[in-house]
Structure formats: C-alpha cells, structure tokens
mmCIF file of C-alpha atoms in Angstrom:
data_model
loop_
_atom_site.group_PDB
_atom_site.id
_atom_site.type_symbol
_atom_site.label_atom_id
_atom_site.label_comp_id
_atom_site.label_asym_id
_atom_site.label_seq_id
_atom_site.Cartn_x
_atom_site.Cartn_y
_atom_site.Cartn_z
ATOM 1 C CA UNK A 1 -61.221 20.917 -31.130
ATOM 2 C CA UNK A 2 -57.827 21.253 -29.514
ATOM 3 C CA UNK A 3 -58.010 20.792 -25.727
ATOM 4 C CA UNK A 4 -54.826 20.960 -23.721
ATOM 5 C CA UNK A 5 -54.821 19.059 -20.458
ATOM 6 C CA UNK A 6 -52.235 19.249 -17.715
ATOM 7 C CA UNK A 7 -51.498 16.185 -15.628
ATOM 8 C CA UNK A 8 -50.230 16.416 -12.097
ATOM 9 C CA UNK A 9 -48.057 13.702 -10.589
ATOM 10 C CA UNK A 10 -49.294 12.706 -7.095
ATOM 11 C CA UNK A 11 -45.879 11.720 -5.937
ATOM 12 C CA UNK A 12 -45.566 9.729 -2.670
ATOM 13 C CA UNK A 13 -48.553 11.214 -0.906
ATOM 14 C CA UNK A 14 -51.382 8.714 -1.432
ATOM 15 C CA UNK A 15 -54.036 11.235 -0.342
ATOM 16 C CA UNK A 16 -53.409 13.272 -3.458
ATOM 17 C CA UNK A 17 -54.398 10.292 -5.581
ATOM 18 C CA UNK A 18 -57.913 9.677 -4.125
ATOM 19 C CA UNK A 19 -59.726 12.003 -6.601
ATOM 20 C CA UNK A 20 -58.740 15.058 -8.624
ATOM 21 C CA UNK A 21 -60.722 17.662 -6.726
ATOM 22 C CA UNK A 22 -60.556 16.340 -3.192
ATOM 23 C CA UNK A 23 -56.910 15.350 -3.430
ATOM 24 C CA UNK A 24 -55.939 18.700 -4.919
ATOM 25 C CA UNK A 25 -57.672 20.523 -2.001
ATOM 26 C CA UNK A 26 -55.944 18.270 0.557
ATOM 27 C CA UNK A 27 -52.674 19.083 -1.050
ATOM 28 C CA UNK A 28 -53.308 22.815 -0.876
ATOM 29 C CA UNK A 29 -54.312 22.460 2.808
ATOM 30 C CA UNK A 30 -50.932 20.679 3.378
ATOM 31 C CA UNK A 31 -49.170 23.561 1.573
ATOM 32 C CA UNK A 32 -48.355 21.265 -1.345
ATOM 33 C CA UNK A 33 -48.929 23.015 -4.705
ATOM 34 C CA UNK A 34 -48.036 20.291 -7.260
ATOM 35 C CA UNK A 35 -46.367 21.052 -10.594
ATOM 36 C CA UNK A 36 -47.613 19.498 -13.773
ATOM 37 C CA UNK A 37 -45.682 16.458 -14.927
ATOM 38 C CA UNK A 38 -46.919 16.386 -18.564
ATOM 39 C CA UNK A 39 -49.336 18.004 -21.047
ATOM 40 C CA UNK A 40 -51.448 16.223 -23.701
ATOM 41 C CA UNK A 41 -53.602 17.702 -26.426
ATOM 42 C CA UNK A 42 -57.050 16.080 -26.653
ATOM 43 C CA UNK A 43 -55.826 13.400 -24.143
ATOM 44 C CA UNK A 44 -53.523 11.748 -26.739
ATOM 45 C CA UNK A 45 -50.113 12.405 -28.131
ATOM 46 C CA UNK A 46 -48.824 12.324 -31.753
ATOM 47 C CA UNK A 47 -50.816 13.599 -34.655
ATOM 48 C CA UNK A 48 -54.365 13.432 -36.049
ATOM 49 C CA UNK A 49 -55.313 13.262 -39.666
ATOM 50 C CA UNK A 50 -58.271 15.141 -41.073
ATOM 51 C CA UNK A 51 -59.506 13.600 -44.367
ATOM 52 C CA UNK A 52 -61.855 16.526 -45.090
ATOM 53 C CA UNK A 53 -61.277 18.452 -48.325
ATOM 54 C CA UNK A 54 -63.397 21.513 -47.421
ATOM 55 C CA UNK A 55 -63.057 24.481 -45.085
ATOM 56 C CA UNK A 56 -62.882 23.306 -41.511
ATOM 57 C CA UNK A 57 -63.508 25.347 -38.323
ATOM 58 C CA UNK A 58 -61.431 24.451 -35.288
ATOM 59 C CA UNK A 59 -62.537 25.185 -31.813
ATOM 60 C CA UNK A 60 -59.558 25.752 -29.466
ATOM 61 C CA UNK A 61 -60.182 25.359 -25.786
ATOM 62 C CA UNK A 62 -57.529 25.986 -23.159
ATOM 63 C CA UNK A 63 -58.853 24.349 -19.988
ATOM 64 C CA UNK A 64 -56.275 25.404 -17.498
ATOM 65 C CA UNK A 65 -58.084 25.923 -14.199
ATOM 66 C CA UNK A 66 -55.150 24.991 -12.060
ATOM 67 C CA UNK A 67 -52.966 27.676 -13.746
ATOM 68 C CA UNK A 68 -54.115 30.110 -16.401
ATOM 69 C CA UNK A 69 -50.901 30.755 -18.345
ATOM 70 C CA UNK A 70 -50.634 28.516 -21.403
ATOM 71 C CA UNK A 71 -49.011 29.724 -24.534
ATOM 72 C CA UNK A 72 -50.514 28.509 -27.856
ATOM 73 C CA UNK A 73 -48.392 28.893 -31.019
ATOM 74 C CA UNK A 74 -49.292 27.925 -34.555
ATOM 75 C CA UNK A 75 -46.747 27.266 -37.394
ATOM 76 C CA UNK A 76 -47.061 28.495 -40.923
ATOM 77 C CA UNK A 77 -50.528 30.153 -40.820
ATOM 78 C CA UNK A 78 -52.176 33.377 -40.078
ATOM 79 C CA UNK A 79 -55.408 31.757 -39.029
ATOM 80 C CA UNK A 80 -58.582 33.858 -39.232
ATOM 81 C CA UNK A 81 -60.075 34.164 -35.731
ATOM 82 C CA UNK A 82 -63.820 33.808 -36.234
ATOM 83 C CA UNK A 83 -65.278 33.759 -32.755
ATOM 84 C CA UNK A 84 -64.093 34.096 -29.131
ATOM 85 C CA UNK A 85 -66.276 33.732 -26.011
ATOM 86 C CA UNK A 86 -69.383 34.248 -28.174
ATOM 87 C CA UNK A 87 -68.393 37.499 -29.973
ATOM 88 C CA UNK A 88 -67.293 38.024 -33.584
ATOM 89 C CA UNK A 89 -63.863 39.661 -34.017
ATOM 90 C CA UNK A 90 -62.843 42.187 -36.700
ATOM 91 C CA UNK A 91 -60.127 41.068 -39.160
ATOM 92 C CA UNK A 92 -58.237 39.066 -36.502
ATOM 93 C CA UNK A 93 -55.746 36.345 -37.095
ATOM 94 C CA UNK A 94 -53.648 34.192 -34.803
ATOM 95 C CA UNK A 95 -49.978 33.127 -35.217
ATOM 96 C CA UNK A 96 -48.526 33.933 -31.804
ATOM 97 C CA UNK A 97 -49.394 33.309 -28.150
ATOM 98 C CA UNK A 98 -52.809 33.637 -26.537
ATOM 99 C CA UNK A 99 -53.793 33.653 -22.864
ATOM 100 C CA UNK A 100 -56.893 33.603 -20.862
ATOM 101 C CA UNK A 101 -59.549 32.901 -23.501
ATOM 102 C CA UNK A 102 -61.855 30.083 -22.505
ATOM 103 C CA UNK A 103 -62.379 29.142 -26.167
ATOM 104 C CA UNK A 104 -62.122 30.525 -29.684
ATOM 105 C CA UNK A 105 -62.660 29.410 -33.252
ATOM 106 C CA UNK A 106 -60.169 29.395 -36.070
ATOM 107 C CA UNK A 107 -61.030 29.018 -39.748
ATOM 108 C CA UNK A 108 -58.286 27.905 -42.192
ATOM 109 C CA UNK A 109 -59.050 28.858 -45.795
ATOM 110 C CA UNK A 110 -60.358 26.132 -48.096
ATOM 111 C CA UNK A 111 -57.572 24.736 -50.223
ATOM 112 C CA UNK A 112 -54.750 25.415 -47.773
ATOM 113 C CA UNK A 113 -52.072 22.822 -48.257
ATOM 114 C CA UNK A 114 -49.673 21.410 -45.788
ATOM 115 C CA UNK A 115 -49.831 21.012 -42.015
ATOM 116 C CA UNK A 116 -51.217 22.910 -39.067
ATOM 117 C CA UNK A 117 -49.151 22.439 -36.008
ATOM 118 C CA UNK A 118 -49.863 23.902 -32.542
ATOM 119 C CA UNK A 119 -47.691 23.818 -29.471
ATOM 120 C CA UNK A 120 -49.018 24.392 -25.985
ATOM 121 C CA UNK A 121 -46.362 25.484 -23.469
ATOM 122 C CA UNK A 122 -46.634 25.874 -19.719
ATOM 123 C CA UNK A 123 -44.700 28.999 -18.812
ATOM 124 C CA UNK A 124 -44.092 31.754 -16.282
ATOM 125 C CA UNK A 125 -45.089 29.596 -13.275
ATOM 126 C CA UNK A 126 -43.089 26.629 -12.417
ATOM 127 C CA UNK A 127 -39.596 27.651 -13.438
ATOM 128 C CA UNK A 128 -39.517 25.212 -16.220
ATOM 129 C CA UNK A 129 -41.295 24.831 -19.576
ATOM 130 C CA UNK A 130 -43.504 21.857 -20.341
ATOM 131 C CA UNK A 131 -44.568 21.602 -23.967
ATOM 132 C CA UNK A 132 -46.562 19.348 -26.244
ATOM 133 C CA UNK A 133 -47.154 19.517 -30.019
ATOM 134 C CA UNK A 134 -50.237 18.533 -31.908
ATOM 135 C CA UNK A 135 -49.989 18.097 -35.730
ATOM 136 C CA UNK A 136 -53.117 18.163 -37.939
ATOM 137 C CA UNK A 137 -52.577 16.611 -41.369
ATOM 138 C CA UNK A 138 -54.832 17.853 -44.136
ATOM 139 C CA UNK A 139 -56.025 15.363 -46.797
ATOM 140 C CA UNK A 140 -53.568 16.879 -49.333
ATOM 141 C CA UNK A 141 -50.607 16.923 -47.015
ATOM 142 C CA UNK A 142 -48.011 14.286 -47.799
ATOM 143 C CA UNK A 143 -44.930 15.228 -45.826
ATOM 144 C CA UNK A 144 -44.014 15.814 -42.212
ATOM 145 C CA UNK A 145 -44.170 19.102 -40.401
ATOM 146 C CA UNK A 146 -40.934 20.903 -41.320
ATOM 147 C CA UNK A 147 -38.409 22.004 -38.727
ATOM 148 C CA UNK A 148 -38.956 22.999 -35.098
ATOM 149 C CA UNK A 149 -41.522 25.542 -34.053
ATOM 150 C CA UNK A 150 -40.453 29.110 -33.629
ATOM 151 C CA UNK A 151 -39.812 29.701 -29.896
ATOM 152 C CA UNK A 152 -42.157 31.932 -28.053
ATOM 153 C CA UNK A 153 -41.099 34.461 -25.443
ATOM 154 C CA UNK A 154 -41.248 33.117 -21.884
ATOM 155 C CA UNK A 155 -40.649 36.347 -19.915
ATOM 156 C CA UNK A 156 -41.579 39.277 -22.067
ATOM 157 C CA UNK A 157 -45.268 40.210 -22.146
ATOM 158 C CA UNK A 158 -45.305 42.901 -24.881
ATOM 159 C CA UNK A 159 -46.096 40.346 -27.646
ATOM 160 C CA UNK A 160 -49.006 38.972 -25.635
ATOM 161 C CA UNK A 161 -50.314 42.444 -24.759
ATOM 162 C CA UNK A 162 -50.128 43.628 -28.328
ATOM 163 C CA UNK A 163 -52.039 40.689 -29.651
ATOM 164 C CA UNK A 164 -54.731 40.863 -26.961
ATOM 165 C CA UNK A 165 -55.239 44.590 -27.688
ATOM 166 C CA UNK A 166 -55.529 43.863 -31.358
ATOM 167 C CA UNK A 167 -58.598 41.710 -30.991
ATOM 168 C CA UNK A 168 -61.581 44.022 -31.738
ATOM 169 C CA UNK A 169 -65.313 43.482 -32.027
ATOM 170 C CA UNK A 170 -66.752 43.362 -35.571
ATOM 171 C CA UNK A 171 -69.384 46.049 -35.291
ATOM 172 C CA UNK A 172 -70.606 45.391 -38.846
ATOM 173 C CA UNK A 173 -71.464 41.753 -38.223
ATOM 174 C CA UNK A 174 -75.032 40.497 -38.163
ATOM 175 C CA UNK A 175 -76.270 43.131 -40.537
ATOM 176 C CA UNK A 176 -75.791 46.907 -40.937
ATOM 177 C CA UNK A 177 -76.635 49.269 -38.191
ATOM 178 C CA UNK A 178 -77.398 52.980 -38.565
ATOM 179 C CA UNK A 179 -75.461 53.547 -35.351
ATOM 180 C CA UNK A 180 -72.695 51.123 -34.165
ATOM 181 C CA UNK A 181 -74.124 48.719 -31.568
ATOM 182 C CA UNK A 182 -77.546 50.284 -31.945
ATOM 183 C CA UNK A 183 -78.684 52.940 -29.569
ATOM 184 C CA UNK A 184 -76.521 51.655 -26.698
ATOM 185 C CA UNK A 185 -72.735 51.981 -26.666
ATOM 186 C CA UNK A 186 -70.597 51.034 -23.718
ATOM 187 C CA UNK A 187 -68.104 53.838 -24.315
ATOM 188 C CA UNK A 188 -70.789 56.557 -23.970
ATOM 189 C CA UNK A 189 -72.349 55.525 -20.680
ATOM 190 C CA UNK A 190 -71.273 57.594 -17.691
ATOM 191 C CA UNK A 191 -69.270 55.607 -15.120
ATOM 192 C CA UNK A 192 -70.754 55.822 -11.644
ATOM 193 C CA UNK A 193 -68.058 54.020 -9.750
ATOM 194 C CA UNK A 194 -64.468 52.809 -10.085
ATOM 195 C CA UNK A 195 -63.320 49.586 -8.408
ATOM 196 C CA UNK A 196 -59.660 48.602 -8.241
ATOM 197 C CA UNK A 197 -58.969 44.956 -7.452
ATOM 198 C CA UNK A 198 -55.414 43.822 -6.614
ATOM 199 C CA UNK A 199 -54.451 40.195 -6.078
ATOM 200 C CA UNK A 200 -51.726 39.265 -3.634
ATOM 201 C CA UNK A 201 -50.113 36.273 -1.976
ATOM 202 C CA UNK A 202 -49.894 36.265 1.828
ATOM 203 C CA UNK A 203 -49.063 34.026 4.771
ATOM 204 C CA UNK A 204 -51.844 34.005 7.405
ATOM 205 C CA UNK A 205 -51.569 31.877 10.542
ATOM 206 C CA UNK A 206 -48.546 30.232 9.057
ATOM 207 C CA UNK A 207 -50.256 29.067 5.871
ATOM 208 C CA UNK A 208 -50.259 30.142 2.264
ATOM 209 C CA UNK A 209 -53.256 32.263 1.339
ATOM 210 C CA UNK A 210 -54.239 34.539 -1.507
ATOM 211 C CA UNK A 211 -56.231 37.821 -1.185
ATOM 212 C CA UNK A 212 -58.154 40.492 -3.053
ATOM 213 C CA UNK A 213 -57.506 44.056 -1.769
ATOM 214 C CA UNK A 214 -56.052 42.538 1.358
ATOM 215 C CA UNK A 215 -58.931 40.215 2.170
ATOM 216 C CA UNK A 216 -58.663 36.398 1.933
ATOM 217 C CA UNK A 217 -62.091 34.893 1.430
ATOM 218 C CA UNK A 218 -63.358 32.170 3.792
ATOM 219 C CA UNK A 219 -66.677 30.210 3.248
ATOM 220 C CA UNK A 220 -69.400 30.886 5.752
ATOM 221 C CA UNK A 221 -71.590 28.182 7.266
ATOM 222 C CA UNK A 222 -74.581 29.270 5.209
ATOM 223 C CA UNK A 223 -74.696 30.192 1.525
ATOM 224 C CA UNK A 224 -74.531 33.945 1.154
ATOM 225 C CA UNK A 225 -77.571 34.259 -1.146
ATOM 226 C CA UNK A 226 -79.725 32.141 1.163
ATOM 227 C CA UNK A 227 -78.582 34.188 4.209
ATOM 228 C CA UNK A 228 -79.343 37.426 2.311
ATOM 229 C CA UNK A 229 -82.839 36.158 1.231
ATOM 230 C CA UNK A 230 -83.830 35.179 4.789
ATOM 231 C CA UNK A 231 -81.988 38.123 6.353
ATOM 232 C CA UNK A 232 -79.985 35.845 8.659
ATOM 233 C CA UNK A 233 -77.534 37.974 10.653
ATOM 234 C CA UNK A 234 -73.969 37.068 11.471
ATOM 235 C CA UNK A 235 -73.216 35.262 8.188
ATOM 236 C CA UNK A 236 -71.691 38.218 6.331
ATOM 237 C CA UNK A 237 -71.479 41.981 6.247
ATOM 238 C CA UNK A 238 -71.662 44.208 3.212
ATOM 239 C CA UNK A 239 -68.612 46.350 2.796
ATOM 240 C CA UNK A 240 -66.039 43.937 4.189
ATOM 241 C CA UNK A 241 -63.856 44.478 1.158
ATOM 242 C CA UNK A 242 -62.771 47.967 -0.058
ATOM 243 C CA UNK A 243 -62.985 49.454 -3.533
ATOM 244 C CA UNK A 244 -59.233 50.001 -3.623
ATOM 245 C CA UNK A 245 -56.103 47.921 -2.709
ATOM 246 C CA UNK A 246 -55.065 47.872 0.923
ATOM 247 C CA UNK A 247 -51.601 48.847 2.021
ATOM 248 C CA UNK A 248 -51.826 46.693 5.196
ATOM 249 C CA UNK A 249 -51.461 42.969 5.705
ATOM 250 C CA UNK A 250 -53.970 40.418 4.474
ATOM 251 C CA UNK A 251 -56.666 38.951 6.803
ATOM 252 C CA UNK A 252 -59.384 36.298 6.628
ATOM 253 C CA UNK A 253 -62.969 37.364 6.114
ATOM 254 C CA UNK A 254 -66.171 36.435 4.320
ATOM 255 C CA UNK A 255 -65.807 39.318 1.913
ATOM 256 C CA UNK A 256 -68.809 40.962 0.311
ATOM 257 C CA UNK A 257 -68.804 44.178 -1.671
ATOM 258 C CA UNK A 258 -72.035 46.121 -1.960
ATOM 259 C CA UNK A 259 -73.244 47.727 -5.260
ATOM 260 C CA UNK A 260 -76.426 49.333 -6.536
ATOM 261 C CA UNK A 261 -78.571 47.809 -9.259
ATOM 262 C CA UNK A 262 -78.058 49.563 -12.640
ATOM 263 C CA UNK A 263 -74.832 51.252 -11.717
ATOM 264 C CA UNK A 264 -72.223 51.420 -14.458
ATOM 265 C CA UNK A 265 -68.844 50.466 -12.975
ATOM 266 C CA UNK A 266 -65.246 50.595 -14.096
ATOM 267 C CA UNK A 267 -63.226 47.686 -12.681
ATOM 268 C CA UNK A 268 -59.416 47.647 -12.862
ATOM 269 C CA UNK A 269 -57.650 44.396 -12.152
ATOM 270 C CA UNK A 270 -54.095 45.074 -10.913
ATOM 271 C CA UNK A 271 -51.514 42.310 -10.886
ATOM 272 C CA UNK A 272 -48.191 43.026 -9.151
ATOM 273 C CA UNK A 273 -47.095 39.388 -9.198
ATOM 274 C CA UNK A 274 -44.953 37.523 -11.691
ATOM 275 C CA UNK A 275 -47.565 35.176 -13.043
ATOM 276 C CA UNK A 276 -50.595 35.708 -15.360
ATOM 277 C CA UNK A 277 -53.923 36.111 -13.477
ATOM 278 C CA UNK A 278 -57.268 35.229 -14.894
ATOM 279 C CA UNK A 279 -60.548 36.618 -13.449
ATOM 280 C CA UNK A 280 -64.127 35.561 -13.872
ATOM 281 C CA UNK A 281 -67.348 37.380 -12.788
ATOM 282 C CA UNK A 282 -70.511 35.302 -12.382
ATOM 283 C CA UNK A 283 -73.820 36.567 -13.742
ATOM 284 C CA UNK A 284 -72.252 39.166 -16.079
ATOM 285 C CA UNK A 285 -70.618 39.935 -19.343
ATOM 286 C CA UNK A 286 -68.326 42.935 -19.486
ATOM 287 C CA UNK A 287 -66.341 45.017 -22.025
ATOM 288 C CA UNK A 288 -62.559 44.757 -21.960
ATOM 289 C CA UNK A 289 -61.488 48.367 -22.531
ATOM 290 C CA UNK A 290 -57.740 48.399 -21.791
ATOM 291 C CA UNK A 291 -54.642 46.584 -20.583
ATOM 292 C CA UNK A 292 -51.087 47.577 -20.172
ATOM 293 C CA UNK A 293 -47.868 46.951 -18.239
ATOM 294 C CA UNK A 294 -46.996 48.791 -15.076
ATOM 295 C CA UNK A 295 -49.274 50.507 -12.552
ATOM 296 C CA UNK A 296 -52.752 51.762 -13.437
ATOM 297 C CA UNK A 297 -53.542 55.479 -12.832
ATOM 298 C CA UNK A 298 -56.216 57.871 -13.939
ATOM 299 C CA UNK A 299 -53.964 58.777 -16.910
ATOM 300 C CA UNK A 300 -54.271 55.174 -18.069
ATOM 301 C CA UNK A 301 -57.786 55.940 -19.284
ATOM 302 C CA UNK A 302 -56.261 57.803 -22.235
ATOM 303 C CA UNK A 303 -55.442 54.478 -23.876
ATOM 304 C CA UNK A 304 -58.896 52.864 -23.340
ATOM 305 C CA UNK A 305 -60.681 51.420 -26.330
ATOM 306 C CA UNK A 306 -64.197 52.909 -26.019
ATOM 307 C CA UNK A 307 -65.430 51.891 -29.471
ATOM 308 C CA UNK A 308 -64.987 48.196 -30.391
ATOM 309 C CA UNK A 309 -63.773 46.447 -27.292
ATOM 310 C CA UNK A 310 -64.799 42.748 -26.905
ATOM 311 C CA UNK A 311 -67.387 41.312 -24.477
ATOM 312 C CA UNK A 312 -66.013 38.702 -22.114
ATOM 313 C CA UNK A 313 -66.820 36.657 -19.112
ATOM 314 C CA UNK A 314 -63.193 35.914 -18.108
ATOM 315 C CA UNK A 315 -60.271 38.167 -18.661
ATOM 316 C CA UNK A 316 -56.489 37.829 -18.212
ATOM 317 C CA UNK A 317 -54.124 40.187 -16.397
ATOM 318 C CA UNK A 318 -50.493 39.889 -17.418
ATOM 319 C CA UNK A 319 -47.621 39.905 -14.934
ATOM 320 C CA UNK A 320 -47.001 43.297 -13.287
ATOM 321 C CA UNK A 321 -49.797 44.772 -15.489
ATOM 322 C CA UNK A 322 -53.400 45.845 -15.329
ATOM 323 C CA UNK A 323 -56.650 45.174 -17.227
ATOM 324 C CA UNK A 324 -59.665 47.453 -17.162
ATOM 325 C CA UNK A 325 -63.304 46.575 -17.877
ATOM 326 C CA UNK A 326 -66.731 48.356 -18.053
ATOM 327 C CA UNK A 327 -69.669 46.510 -16.591
ATOM 328 C CA UNK A 328 -73.346 47.478 -16.296
ATOM 329 C CA UNK A 329 -74.817 46.118 -13.050
ATOM 330 C CA UNK A 330 -78.103 44.903 -14.639
ATOM 331 C CA UNK A 331 -78.435 41.600 -12.710
ATOM 332 C CA UNK A 332 -79.658 41.691 -9.135
ATOM 333 C CA UNK A 333 -78.018 39.057 -6.902
ATOM 334 C CA UNK A 334 -74.999 37.812 -5.017
ATOM 335 C CA UNK A 335 -72.237 37.200 -7.651
ATOM 336 C CA UNK A 336 -68.915 35.533 -7.249
ATOM 337 C CA UNK A 337 -65.791 37.401 -8.480
ATOM 338 C CA UNK A 338 -62.929 34.956 -8.488
ATOM 339 C CA UNK A 339 -59.582 33.883 -9.765
ATOM 340 C CA UNK A 340 -59.784 31.155 -12.431
ATOM 341 C CA UNK A 341 -56.773 29.370 -10.790
ATOM 342 C CA UNK A 342 -58.195 26.686 -8.618
ATOM 343 C CA UNK A 343 -55.399 26.927 -6.073
ATOM 344 C CA UNK A 344 -55.712 30.747 -5.684
ATOM 345 C CA UNK A 345 -59.511 30.511 -5.614
ATOM 346 C CA UNK A 346 -59.602 27.833 -2.986
ATOM 347 C CA UNK A 347 -57.065 29.715 -0.824
ATOM 348 C CA UNK A 348 -59.052 33.022 -0.823
ATOM 349 C CA UNK A 349 -58.677 34.941 -4.072
ATOM 350 C CA UNK A 350 -62.337 35.600 -4.527
ATOM 351 C CA UNK A 351 -65.188 37.685 -3.081
ATOM 352 C CA UNK A 352 -68.879 38.240 -3.578
ATOM 353 C CA UNK A 353 -70.486 41.307 -5.270
ATOM 354 C CA UNK A 354 -73.987 42.011 -3.889
ATOM 355 C CA UNK A 355 -75.945 43.869 -6.493
ATOM 356 C CA UNK A 356 -79.007 45.190 -4.546
ATOM 357 C CA UNK A 357 -82.272 47.007 -5.169
ATOM 358 C CA UNK A 358 -85.039 47.882 -2.733
ATOM 359 C CA UNK A 359 -87.560 46.657 -5.343
ATOM 360 C CA UNK A 360 -89.107 43.228 -4.775
ATOM 361 C CA UNK A 361 -90.511 42.986 -8.275
ATOM 362 C CA UNK A 362 -90.139 39.721 -10.150
ATOM 363 C CA UNK A 363 -88.971 41.924 -13.078
ATOM 364 C CA UNK A 364 -85.701 42.464 -11.222
ATOM 365 C CA UNK A 365 -85.195 39.057 -9.459
ATOM 366 C CA UNK A 366 -86.913 35.821 -9.142
ATOM 367 C CA UNK A 367 -87.732 34.462 -5.706
ATOM 368 C CA UNK A 368 -85.972 31.462 -4.164
ATOM 369 C CA UNK A 369 -86.876 28.143 -5.986
ATOM 370 C CA UNK A 370 -89.594 26.150 -4.331
ATOM 371 C CA UNK A 371 -87.305 23.080 -4.300
ATOM 372 C CA UNK A 372 -84.233 24.828 -2.995
ATOM 373 C CA UNK A 373 -82.115 22.724 -0.522
ATOM 374 C CA UNK A 374 -81.530 24.800 2.575
ATOM 375 C CA UNK A 375 -78.595 24.200 4.926
ATOM 376 C CA UNK A 376 -76.554 25.900 7.647
ATOM 377 C CA UNK A 377 -78.534 28.523 9.585
ATOM 378 C CA UNK A 378 -81.300 28.381 7.027
ATOM 379 C CA UNK A 379 -82.088 24.644 7.541
ATOM 380 C CA UNK A 380 -85.761 24.027 8.154
ATOM 381 C CA UNK A 381 -87.106 27.298 6.770
ATOM 382 C CA UNK A 382 -89.886 27.517 4.239
ATOM 383 C CA UNK A 383 -89.116 28.425 0.678
ATOM 384 C CA UNK A 384 -92.402 29.733 -0.877
ATOM 385 C CA UNK A 385 -95.821 28.338 -1.621
ATOM 386 C CA UNK A 386 -95.595 28.660 -5.434
#
C-alpha cells in the first residue's frame, strides 16, 4: 500500500504543536493556513524491496484531508486498475495523474521485470511543488530506477479530466446479466430535482470563511439530527441554503437543505476557484455522470455518461470546472455534504441535507439509540424504552 502523508511545520507558534487536530483548528481561527514542509510515502523515505515472485496487488491511498490535490505518476508501466472505491473498472490503466480517489488497486502483471516508481507531488495550491518518490524493487530487478520521472502538468487540467472520464464501470463483472445492471439503471431514472452547489471563499466579520451557495456553515448548540428527532425549535431551519448559487455576499448560517425521501436528484458541483475541490456526501453512494471545464449549463447534459459511470462516495471538481452526479435519496436522515479539505470544511464549506418522509415506519429509519448521549438543548430528555 502506498500512502502519501503531508507534514506541516508548526513554525514559531507553539499552540500549533499541541496536537494535530486542535492545533490545526487554532491555526485556522488565527487565520494561519500552514503550508506543508515535506511529504513522505508510507511514513518513510527511500525505497522498499518486494521479494515476491508472483502477481502482487497494490492498494494506493491518497490521504490528503488538508488539501485534496495530489498528483500521482508512475514510471514505465500501464498498470491495470482493478478497483476504486469498491467498484470494478472496465479496461482501465494508470500511467498519469489521479485526483480525488480515496483509494484504488493496481495489479502489475506477473513476470514484469524492473522497477515501479511512483511520485506524489503537491500542486496547484501553495505556489510551489513538493514531491517525493517511492521506488518498489521487484525480486528480479537488479539495477536502479533509470532517469528522472516524466514531469506532470501543474496548471493544465485536460490530462486529469480525460483520465477521470476514461474510468468506466465494468458492467460484465460478477457474472453475466440479461440487462446491464439488472432491472435498475441510473441513466433511465427520471430526475426529479437539480441542485447546483458552488464553493466560494469569502471574508466575513474580517475573517477567512468558505461557503456553499453563499452560506458559510456554523455549528449549532445541539446536534441537528437530535434536534430534528425531538422537534426542538430554534436550532435550525430547513431551506436555509438554496438549490442554486447565490449572486450576493456570503453569510453565516446553520445551513440545512430539505429533500424528499426517494427523490432522484441531479447534483452539479461548480468550482470557480483555482484549486481542486473534493466533496463527500455522508450516507450515500452516487454515480459520477460528467465533468468538464468551464461553466455548467443545461447543454452540458449532452456529454453525460448515462451508461457505465462509476459509483463514488467522494468526487473531485477540477479548477474552474464542474462535476455532475446522480443520486437516489433512498436513506432517510440528516446527512452532511462537505468539502474534504479540513480547512475549508472547518471554515464553513459544508451543509446538511435533510431527507424526510412523513412515515414513522422502522422500514425507513431506525429510532434514536437507547444509549444515545444527549447534549445541548436535548440534555436530560428520554431516548426510548427499548
């Protein structure tokens, strides 16, 4: 497994060295957004020798919660991509850059000779490039890795877009089907609602904040799902974030978007900024149906992939680009939609999607756990007898 870790230098502020999470939040509150000082694969430098003589599967994880814009490049191989976020791709191989995937598997062919070398570069964010190189020596490799790695583009996004769009679901995996994906196909379900989500940076009350459709999220004094369950007023209001980007200035709000159970929604993530965005939706998997540069419009639907798009939990949006997904709202609850960048998430780039049904059936949603810890305005309330 190749795991790239970024290390941040605390500098002269001792408060930033107390603990990774608390210190990082303090730094953001003080308007200090530290840059990484180094990057290490698997927490060590240099190379690793693999004595195996058979086919090996390598799991590549890019844990980049502070910033989601690493570039992974591999020298000398078109590596078969065997799995990504739990789905099986169709005839996919990797030899260029990848963004936004939480993890994927590569499968070099048995008998391959030589070296596999991967470089992880930090780009598009801090104004400078930080790189590290990991070299994997096979049992039958005697020499050193030849020459420098081919350079990857650091500004252009076409190469990343083209590769991301080339990853398709293998519809013939797991046995033959009389109809692709059985009787249910995401591209044939009527869309009941379109939601456009635009990220933005803003200054509110003299401080750096980030927003979704002009709303920068602030945490309430009571967990939203608990407040919703006990019908506690004054904690949040449904509809405090719009379905479309706002043309006005950003403001602070506990933003909750309402939605109906079993709706089928089209969500378009729009990124007008110069860095890669990465979005995660709790409680759901969704189909990535399209992405491209420029602004999204209704005409953009003509380039959607409605046949073999991949199922994801997290999706990337390239600079000054858009990404579209289809998602069935088949899970009742209060679900967090957030940036996967810790800094942007902490400073407001998130909101909650309340998927609601008037039914109280246990088929649709379980009741609150008996041992739930209640706080805020719900403190002291009873959970349930069973």
